[in-house]
PDB file of C-alpha atoms and ligand atoms in Angstrom:
ATOM      1  CA  MET A  84      15.437 -25.446 -20.975  1.00 64.00           C
ATOM      2  CA  SER A  85      14.504 -21.747 -20.836  1.00 80.00           C
ATOM      3  CA  LYS A  86      16.984 -19.353 -19.240  1.00 86.00           C
ATOM      4  CA  PRO A  87      16.226 -18.495 -15.617  1.00 92.00           C
ATOM      5  CA  THR A  88      15.346 -14.966 -14.589  1.00 97.00           C
ATOM      6  CA  LEU A  89      17.657 -13.187 -12.152  1.00 98.00           C
ATOM      7  CA  ALA A  90      14.940 -13.729  -9.520  1.00 98.00           C
ATOM      8  CA  THR A  91      14.812 -17.517  -9.838  1.00 97.00           C
ATOM      9  CA  TRP A  92      18.574 -17.807 -10.278  1.00 98.00           C
ATOM     10  CA  LEU A  93      19.438 -15.698  -7.242  1.00 98.00           C
ATOM     11  CA  ARG A  94      16.900 -17.450  -5.031  1.00 98.00           C
ATOM     12  CA  ARG A  95      18.368 -20.823  -6.018  1.00 98.00           C
ATOM     13  CA  GLU A  96      21.965 -19.680  -5.655  1.00 98.00           C
ATOM     14  CA  THR A  97      21.447 -18.260  -2.149  1.00 98.00           C
ATOM     15  CA  ARG A  98      19.064 -20.889  -0.741  1.00 98.00           C
ATOM     16  CA  LEU A  99      21.765 -22.302   1.515  1.00 98.00           C
ATOM     17  CA  GLU A 100      22.632 -18.873   2.901  1.00 98.00           C
ATOM     18  CA  HIS A 101      18.974 -18.175   3.675  1.00 98.00           C
ATOM     19  CA  HIS A 102      18.733 -21.520   5.416  1.00 98.00           C
ATOM     20  CA  ARG A 103      21.729 -20.637   7.601  1.00 97.00           C
ATOM     21  CA  VAL A 104      19.997 -17.430   8.641  1.00 97.00           C
ATOM     22  CA  ASP A 105      16.498 -18.776   9.278  1.00 97.00           C
ATOM     23  CA  GLN A 106      17.876 -21.795  11.177  1.00 97.00           C
ATOM     24  CA  HIS A 107      20.169 -19.684  13.328  1.00 97.00           C
ATOM     25  CA  PRO A 108      19.505 -20.403  17.038  1.00 96.00           C
ATOM     26  CA  VAL A 109      18.693 -16.737  17.674  1.00 97.00           C
ATOM     27  CA  LEU A 110      16.045 -16.525  14.903  1.00 98.00           C
ATOM     28  CA  LYS A 111      14.659 -20.060  14.830  1.00 97.00           C
ATOM     29  CA  PRO A 112      12.486 -19.574  17.960  1.00 97.00           C
ATOM     30  CA  LEU A 113      10.516 -16.872  16.099  1.00 97.00           C
ATOM     31  CA  LEU A 114       8.345 -19.542  14.474  1.00 97.00           C
ATOM     32  CA  LYS A 115       7.990 -21.763  17.555  1.00 96.00           C
ATOM     33  CA  ARG A 116       4.537 -22.405  18.992  1.00 95.00           C
ATOM     34  CA  GLU A 117       5.941 -21.613  22.463  1.00 95.00           C
ATOM     35  CA  LEU A 118       7.806 -18.442  21.489  1.00 97.00           C
ATOM     36  CA  ALA A 119       8.619 -16.483  24.679  1.00 97.00           C
ATOM     37  CA  ILE A 120       8.706 -12.690  24.866  1.00 97.00           C
ATOM     38  CA  GLU A 121      12.387 -12.831  25.865  1.00 97.00           C
ATOM     39  CA  GLU A 122      13.222 -14.924  22.776  1.00 97.00           C
ATOM     40  CA  TYR A 123      11.389 -12.438  20.584  1.00 98.00           C
ATOM     41  CA  ALA A 124      13.278  -9.538  22.199  1.00 98.00           C
ATOM     42  CA  THR A 125      16.597 -11.370  21.698  1.00 97.00           C
ATOM     43  CA  ALA A 126      15.890 -12.055  18.010  1.00 98.00           C
ATOM     44  CA  LEU A 127      15.056  -8.397  17.371  1.00 98.00           C
ATOM     45  CA  SER A 128      18.101  -7.179  19.305  1.00 98.00           C
ATOM     46  CA  ALA A 129      20.390  -9.523  17.373  1.00 98.00           C
ATOM     47  CA  LEU A 130      19.008  -8.303  14.040  1.00 98.00           C
ATOM     48  CA  TYR A 131      19.593  -4.650  14.851  1.00 98.00           C
ATOM     49  CA  ALA A 132      23.285  -4.201  13.974  1.00 97.00           C
ATOM     50  CA  PRO A 133      23.160  -6.039  10.619  1.00 97.00           C
ATOM     51  CA  VAL A 134      19.931  -4.313   9.549  1.00 98.00           C
ATOM     52  CA  ALA A 135      21.164  -0.847  10.568  1.00 98.00           C
ATOM     53  CA  SER A 136      24.613  -1.210   8.981  1.00 97.00           C
ATOM     54  CA  LEU A 137      23.322  -2.644   5.684  1.00 97.00           C
ATOM     55  CA  GLU A 138      20.595  -0.014   5.441  1.00 97.00           C
ATOM     56  CA  ALA A 139      23.144   2.747   5.994  1.00 96.00           C
ATOM     57  CA  ALA A 140      25.523   1.266   3.394  1.00 97.00           C
ATOM     58  CA  LEU A 141      22.663   0.973   0.915  1.00 96.00           C
ATOM     59  CA  SER A 142      21.349   4.481   1.325  1.00 95.00           C
ATOM     60  CA  SER A 143      24.765   5.985   0.779  1.00 95.00           C
ATOM     61  CA  GLY A 144      25.507   3.536  -2.069  1.00 96.00           C
ATOM     62  CA  LEU A 145      22.272   4.414  -3.863  1.00 95.00           C
ATOM     63  CA  GLY A 146      23.045   8.126  -3.478  1.00 94.00           C
ATOM     64  CA  ALA A 147      26.679   7.812  -4.573  1.00 94.00           C
ATOM     65  CA  HIS A 148      25.734   5.896  -7.731  1.00 94.00           C
ATOM     66  CA  GLY A 149      22.762   8.126  -8.507  1.00 93.00           C
ATOM     67  CA  VAL A 150      20.461   5.114  -8.414  1.00 93.00           C
ATOM     68  CA  ASN A 151      16.816   5.902  -7.866  1.00 92.00           C
ATOM     69  CA  TYR A 152      15.324   3.123  -5.763  1.00 95.00           C
ATOM     70  CA  PRO A 153      12.730   3.628  -2.992  1.00 94.00           C
ATOM     71  CA  LEU A 154      14.607   1.847  -0.197  1.00 94.00           C
ATOM     72  CA  THR A 155      12.348   1.034   2.747  1.00 93.00           C
ATOM     73  CA  GLN A 156      14.173   2.028   5.942  1.00 95.00           C
ATOM     74  CA  ARG A 157      13.285  -0.179   8.883  1.00 97.00           C
ATOM     75  CA  GLU A 158      16.079   0.606  11.350  1.00 98.00           C
ATOM     76  CA  ALA A 159      13.908   3.075  13.301  1.00 98.00           C
ATOM     77  CA  LEU A 160      11.015   0.566  13.478  1.00 98.00           C
ATOM     78  CA  LEU A 161      13.371  -2.090  14.820  1.00 98.00           C
ATOM     79  CA  LYS A 162      14.901   0.275  17.357  1.00 98.00           C
ATOM     80  CA  ALA A 163      11.465   1.352  18.626  1.00 98.00           C
ATOM     81  CA  ASP A 164      10.440  -2.310  19.137  1.00 98.00           C
ATOM     82  CA  ILE A 165      13.699  -3.120  20.957  1.00 98.00           C
ATOM     83  CA  LEU A 166      13.450  -0.125  23.296  1.00 98.00           C
ATOM     84  CA  GLN A 167       9.777  -0.860  24.022  1.00 98.00           C
ATOM     85  CA  LEU A 168      10.813  -4.385  25.028  1.00 98.00           C
ATOM     86  CA  GLY A 169      13.237  -2.898  27.560  1.00 97.00           C
ATOM     87  CA  ARG A 170      16.402  -3.786  25.660  1.00 97.00           C
ATOM     88  CA  GLN A 171      19.208  -1.582  24.349  1.00 95.00           C
ATOM     89  CA  VAL A 172      20.332  -1.405  20.734  1.00 96.00           C
ATOM     90  CA  GLN A 173      23.776  -2.791  19.917  1.00 91.00           C
ATOM     91  CA  PRO A 174      26.549  -0.635  18.439  1.00 91.00           C
ATOM     92  CA  VAL A 175      26.522  -0.536  14.645  1.00 94.00           C
ATOM     93  CA  SER A 176      29.679  -1.022  12.596  1.00 90.00           C
ATOM     94  CA  HIS A 177      30.306   1.107   9.555  1.00 90.00           C
ATOM     95  CA  LEU A 178      30.489  -0.983   6.368  1.00 92.00           C
ATOM     96  CA  PRO A 179      32.748  -0.157   3.426  1.00 91.00           C
ATOM     97  CA  PRO A 180      30.872   1.667   0.644  1.00 88.00           C
ATOM     98  CA  LEU A 181      29.038  -0.477  -1.911  1.00 95.00           C
ATOM     99  CA  ALA A 182      31.340   0.169  -4.828  1.00 93.00           C
ATOM    100  CA  THR A 183      29.385  -1.256  -7.765  1.00 96.00           C
ATOM    101  CA  ILE A 184      25.832  -1.511  -9.054  1.00 97.00           C
ATOM    102  CA  GLU A 185      26.024  -5.296  -8.618  1.00 98.00           C
ATOM    103  CA  ALA A 186      26.940  -4.827  -4.950  1.00 98.00           C
ATOM    104  CA  ILE A 187      23.953  -2.535  -4.504  1.00 98.00           C
ATOM    105  CA  VAL A 188      21.528  -4.916  -6.218  1.00 98.00           C
ATOM    106  CA  GLY A 189      22.765  -8.012  -4.341  1.00 98.00           C
ATOM    107  CA  THR A 190      22.535  -6.248  -0.978  1.00 98.00           C
ATOM    108  CA  LEU A 191      19.122  -4.794  -1.817  1.00 98.00           C
ATOM    109  CA  TYR A 192      17.892  -8.284  -2.691  1.00 98.00           C
ATOM    110  CA  VAL A 193      18.773  -9.553   0.782  1.00 98.00           C
ATOM    111  CA  LEU A 194      17.303  -6.621   2.712  1.00 97.00           C
ATOM    112  CA  GLU A 195      14.148  -6.233   0.625  1.00 96.00           C
ATOM    113  CA  GLY A 196      13.613 -10.003   0.448  1.00 96.00           C
ATOM    114  CA  SER A 197      13.806 -10.250   4.224  1.00 96.00           C
ATOM    115  CA  ARG A 198      10.531  -8.308   4.340  1.00 95.00           C
ATOM    116  CA  LEU A 199       8.815 -11.335   2.727  1.00 94.00           C
ATOM    117  CA  GLY A 200       9.756 -13.628   5.603  1.00 93.00           C
ATOM    118  CA  GLY A 201       9.009 -10.760   8.009  1.00 94.00           C
ATOM    119  CA  ALA A 202       5.334 -10.728   7.076  1.00 92.00           C
ATOM    120  CA  MET A 203       5.075 -14.447   7.819  1.00 94.00           C
ATOM    121  CA  ILE A 204       6.904 -14.018  11.127  1.00 97.00           C
ATOM    122  CA  ALA A 205       4.581 -11.148  12.074  1.00 97.00           C
ATOM    123  CA  ARG A 206       1.502 -13.345  11.575  1.00 96.00           C
ATOM    124  CA  HIS A 207       2.979 -16.080  13.740  1.00 97.00           C
ATOM    125  CA  VAL A 208       4.190 -13.786  16.531  1.00 98.00           C
ATOM    126  CA  ARG A 209       0.776 -12.102  16.661  1.00 97.00           C
ATOM    127  CA  GLN A 210      -0.912 -15.496  16.997  1.00 97.00           C
ATOM    128  CA  VAL A 211       1.358 -16.615  19.830  1.00 97.00           C
ATOM    129  CA  LEU A 212       2.030 -13.433  21.774  1.00 96.00           C
ATOM    130  CA  GLU A 213      -1.026 -11.448  20.662  1.00 93.00           C
ATOM    131  CA  ASP A 214      -0.639  -7.802  21.686  1.00 93.00           C
ATOM    132  CA  GLN A 215       2.022  -8.377  24.344  1.00 95.00           C
ATOM    133  CA  VAL A 216       4.840  -7.306  22.030  1.00 98.00           C
ATOM    134  CA  PRO A 217       5.422  -4.517  19.501  1.00 98.00           C
ATOM    135  CA  LEU A 218       5.558  -5.660  15.871  1.00 97.00           C
ATOM    136  CA  ARG A 219       6.643  -2.555  13.980  1.00 97.00           C
ATOM    137  CA  PHE A 220       9.711  -4.125  12.377  1.00 98.00           C
ATOM    138  CA  PHE A 221       8.067  -7.278  11.073  1.00 97.00           C
ATOM    139  CA  ALA A 222       4.584  -5.912  10.387  1.00 96.00           C
ATOM    140  CA  ALA A 223       4.772  -2.216   9.480  1.00 94.00           C
ATOM    141  CA  ALA A 224       6.453  -2.586   6.098  1.00 91.00           C
ATOM    142  CA  PRO A 225       5.434  -5.866   4.447  1.00 91.00           C
ATOM    143  CA  LEU A 226       6.783  -6.241   0.938  1.00 93.00           C
ATOM    144  CA  GLN A 227       3.842  -5.903  -1.455  1.00 93.00           C
ATOM    145  CA  THR A 228       3.702  -8.185  -4.516  1.00 95.00           C
ATOM    146  CA  GLN A 229       3.945  -5.230  -6.901  1.00 96.00           C
ATOM    147  CA  GLU A 230       6.946  -3.778  -5.005  1.00 96.00           C
ATOM    148  CA  TRP A 231       8.779  -7.104  -5.283  1.00 97.00           C
ATOM    149  CA  ALA A 232       7.931  -7.290  -9.004  1.00 97.00           C
ATOM    150  CA  ALA A 233       9.193  -3.715  -9.438  1.00 97.00           C
ATOM    151  CA  PHE A 234      12.408  -4.621  -7.619  1.00 98.00           C
ATOM    152  CA  TRP A 235      13.085  -7.395 -10.150  1.00 98.00           C
ATOM    153  CA  VAL A 236      12.412  -5.123 -13.131  1.00 97.00           C
ATOM    154  CA  PHE A 237      14.860  -2.618 -11.593  1.00 97.00           C
ATOM    155  CA  ALA A 238      17.450  -5.345 -10.867  1.00 98.00           C
ATOM    156  CA  GLU A 239      17.241  -6.975 -14.306  1.00 97.00           C
ATOM    157  CA  ASN A 240      17.537  -3.600 -16.028  1.00 97.00           C
ATOM    158  CA  LEU A 241      20.746  -2.797 -14.182  1.00 97.00           C
ATOM    159  CA  CYS A 242      22.266  -6.267 -14.189  1.00 97.00           C
ATOM    160  CA  PRO A 243      22.455  -8.258 -17.427  1.00 97.00           C
ATOM    161  CA  PRO A 244      23.338 -11.994 -17.138  1.00 97.00           C
ATOM    162  CA  PRO A 245      27.164 -11.576 -17.309  1.00 97.00           C
ATOM    163  CA  SER A 246      26.978  -9.533 -14.095  1.00 98.00           C
ATOM    164  CA  TRP A 247      24.881 -12.061 -12.163  1.00 98.00           C
ATOM    165  CA  PRO A 248      27.827 -13.785 -10.432  1.00 98.00           C
ATOM    166  CA  ALA A 249      28.838 -10.417  -8.963  1.00 98.00           C
ATOM    167  CA  VAL A 250      25.262  -9.872  -7.750  1.00 98.00           C
ATOM    168  CA  ARG A 251      25.331 -13.324  -6.167  1.00 98.00           C
ATOM    169  CA  GLU A 252      28.614 -12.546  -4.434  1.00 98.00           C
ATOM    170  CA  SER A 253      27.250  -9.406  -2.838  1.00 98.00           C
ATOM    171  CA  ALA A 254      24.028 -11.167  -1.793  1.00 98.00           C
ATOM    172  CA  GLN A 255      26.123 -13.898  -0.176  1.00 98.00           C
ATOM    173  CA  GLN A 256      28.201 -11.239   1.576  1.00 97.00           C
ATOM    174  CA  ALA A 257      25.047  -9.568   2.883  1.00 98.00           C
ATOM    175  CA  PHE A 258      23.757 -12.900   4.233  1.00 98.00           C
ATOM    176  CA  ALA A 259      27.195 -13.511   5.781  1.00 98.00           C
ATOM    177  CA  HIS A 260      27.044 -10.069   7.368  1.00 97.00           C
ATOM    178  CA  PHE A 261      23.743 -11.047   9.004  1.00 97.00           C
ATOM    179  CA  ILE A 262      25.234 -14.293  10.331  1.00 97.00           C
ATOM    180  CA  GLN A 263      28.275 -12.450  11.690  1.00 97.00           C
ATOM    181  CA  GLY A 264      25.984  -9.924  13.370  1.00 97.00           C
ATOM    182  CA  LEU A 265      23.894 -12.673  14.969  1.00 97.00           C
ATOM    183  CA  GLU A 266      27.060 -14.451  16.156  1.00 96.00           C
ATOM    184  CA  ALA A 267      28.542 -11.240  17.537  1.00 96.00           C
ATOM    185  CA  PHE A 268      25.317 -10.650  19.446  1.00 96.00           C
ATOM    186  CA  VAL A 269      25.380 -14.156  20.940  1.00 95.00           C
ATOM    187  CA  ASN A 270      29.019 -13.778  21.962  1.00 95.00           C
ATOM    188  CA  ALA A 271      28.410 -10.400  23.576  1.00 93.00           C
ATOM    189  CA  ASN A 272      25.241 -11.594  25.348  1.00 90.00           C
ATOM    190  CA  PRO A 273      25.760 -15.200  26.422  1.00 84.00           C
ATOM    191  CA  THR A 274      22.639 -16.906  27.798  1.00 76.00           C
ATOM    192  CA  PRO A 275      23.012 -17.220  31.564  1.00 64.00           C
ATOM    193  CA  LYS A 276      23.627 -20.835  32.697  1.00 58.00           C
ATOM    194  CA  GLU A 277      20.784 -22.314  34.783  1.00 51.00           C
TER     195      GLU A 277
HETATM  196  C1  LIG B  10      13.479 -16.712  11.170  1.00 91.66           C
HETATM  197  C2  LIG B  10      13.853 -15.911  10.222  1.00 91.66           C
HETATM  198  C3  LIG B  10      13.327 -15.979   8.808  1.00 91.66           C
HETATM  199  C4  LIG B  10      12.322 -16.707   8.253  1.00 91.66           C
HETATM  200  C5  LIG B  10      11.422 -17.700   8.936  1.00 91.66           C
HETATM  201  C6  LIG B  10      12.238 -16.377   6.859  1.00 91.66           C
HETATM  202  C7  LIG B  10      11.317 -16.900   5.974  1.00 91.66           C
HETATM  203  C8  LIG B  10      11.185 -16.519   4.672  1.00 91.66           C
HETATM  204  C9  LIG B  10      10.126 -16.923   3.789  1.00 91.66           C
HETATM  205  C10 LIG B  10       8.966 -17.836   4.171  1.00 91.66           C
HETATM  206  C11 LIG B  10      10.342 -16.349   2.593  1.00 91.66           C
HETATM  207  C12 LIG B  10       9.523 -16.528   1.314  1.00 91.66           C
HETATM  208  C13 LIG B  10       8.322 -15.643   1.396  1.00 91.66           C
HETATM  209  C14 LIG B  10       7.522 -15.627   0.118  1.00 91.66           C
HETATM  210  O1  LIG B  10       8.000 -16.064  -0.933  1.00 91.66           O
HETATM  211  O2  LIG B  10       6.393 -15.103   0.199  1.00 91.66           O
HETATM  212  C15 LIG B  10      11.547 -15.573   2.711  1.00 91.66           C
HETATM  213  C16 LIG B  10      12.094 -14.867   1.702  1.00 91.66           C
HETATM  214  C17 LIG B  10      13.285 -14.213   1.806  1.00 91.66           C
HETATM  215  N1  LIG B  10      14.010 -13.977   2.958  1.00 91.66           N
HETATM  216 FE1  LIG B  10      13.650 -14.782   4.734  1.00 91.66          FE
HETATM  217  N2  LIG B  10      13.202 -15.470   6.573  1.00 91.66           N
HETATM  218  C18 LIG B  10      13.879 -15.193   7.734  1.00 91.66           C
HETATM  219  C19 LIG B  10      14.891 -14.316   7.910  1.00 91.66           C
HETATM  220  C20 LIG B  10      15.515 -13.664   6.876  1.00 91.66           C
HETATM  221  C21 LIG B  10      16.634 -12.768   7.040  1.00 91.66           C
HETATM  222  C22 LIG B  10      17.271 -12.351   8.373  1.00 91.66           C
HETATM  223  C23 LIG B  10      16.995 -12.390   5.793  1.00 91.66           C
HETATM  224  C24 LIG B  10      18.128 -11.493   5.396  1.00 91.66           C
HETATM  225  C25 LIG B  10      19.347 -11.722   5.806  1.00 91.66           C
HETATM  226  C26 LIG B  10      16.095 -13.019   4.853  1.00 91.66           C
HETATM  227  C27 LIG B  10      16.130 -12.865   3.481  1.00 91.66           C
HETATM  228  C28 LIG B  10      15.163 -13.304   2.616  1.00 91.66           C
HETATM  229  C29 LIG B  10      15.184 -13.104   1.184  1.00 91.66           C
HETATM  230  C30 LIG B  10      16.271 -12.406   0.395  1.00 91.66           C
HETATM  231  C31 LIG B  10      14.003 -13.661   0.676  1.00 91.66           C
HETATM  232  C32 LIG B  10      13.557 -13.681  -0.782  1.00 91.66           C
HETATM  233  C33 LIG B  10      13.793 -15.061  -1.354  1.00 91.66           C
HETATM  234  C34 LIG B  10      13.372 -15.078  -2.823  1.00 91.66           C
HETATM  235  O3  LIG B  10      12.198 -15.330  -3.087  1.00 91.66           O
HETATM  236  O4  LIG B  10      14.228 -14.815  -3.679  1.00 91.66           O
HETATM  237  N3  LIG B  10      15.207 -13.783   5.541  1.00 91.66           N
HETATM  238  N4  LIG B  10      12.034 -15.696   3.984  1.00 91.66           N
END
């Protein structure tokens, strides 16, 4: 059997983590046929802290390691959507610096990859809610095929196979950070009982 690429290996190795995120009760309604505006606003609000903290950690990590990668910043798009929907943004925790190249690549994989699902979510939300809601976060920065291909060239150049387990660990940590952020949001904003 031919050796997998980092792309196929990492996707396989983190499938379970992605499933935990996309099946989370706060995000799952995004693809429902009866998605309500309030559910959409809740999903965006819950995503804010993990997106903002990981983006901040990545931009300083890239700078500190002198790594030249065109990180797409979406925190401001997300914040604008949340405020337009009449919600407030949640406080953002400061993450420890990303100490290694593997940590940077694994975290980048999770944040950049989330733009792939975002484009699909944007299409669905537009179909259901039409122009009733802002869609900057999901729609304004879709990951283009050539950008994703360039990401993998960049990642494979920096991370030869012996380093892949460390890349996987940081990707799993980034997914776990999203789950923790979603959980923290739910705990801080319990749904009112009927
Ligand atoms: C309801 C929420 C979500 C849905 C429905 C969803 C759906 C998807 C879909 C359909 C793809 C594949 C797109 C393609 O190959 O063209 C994808 C890719 C991806 N998503 Fe999500 N996603 C969601 C949330 C997230 C979040 C919050 C993250 C980050 C924590 C994330 C990380 C990723 C990654 C890393 C990939 C790339 C997988 C790969 O091909 O290696 N997703 N998502």
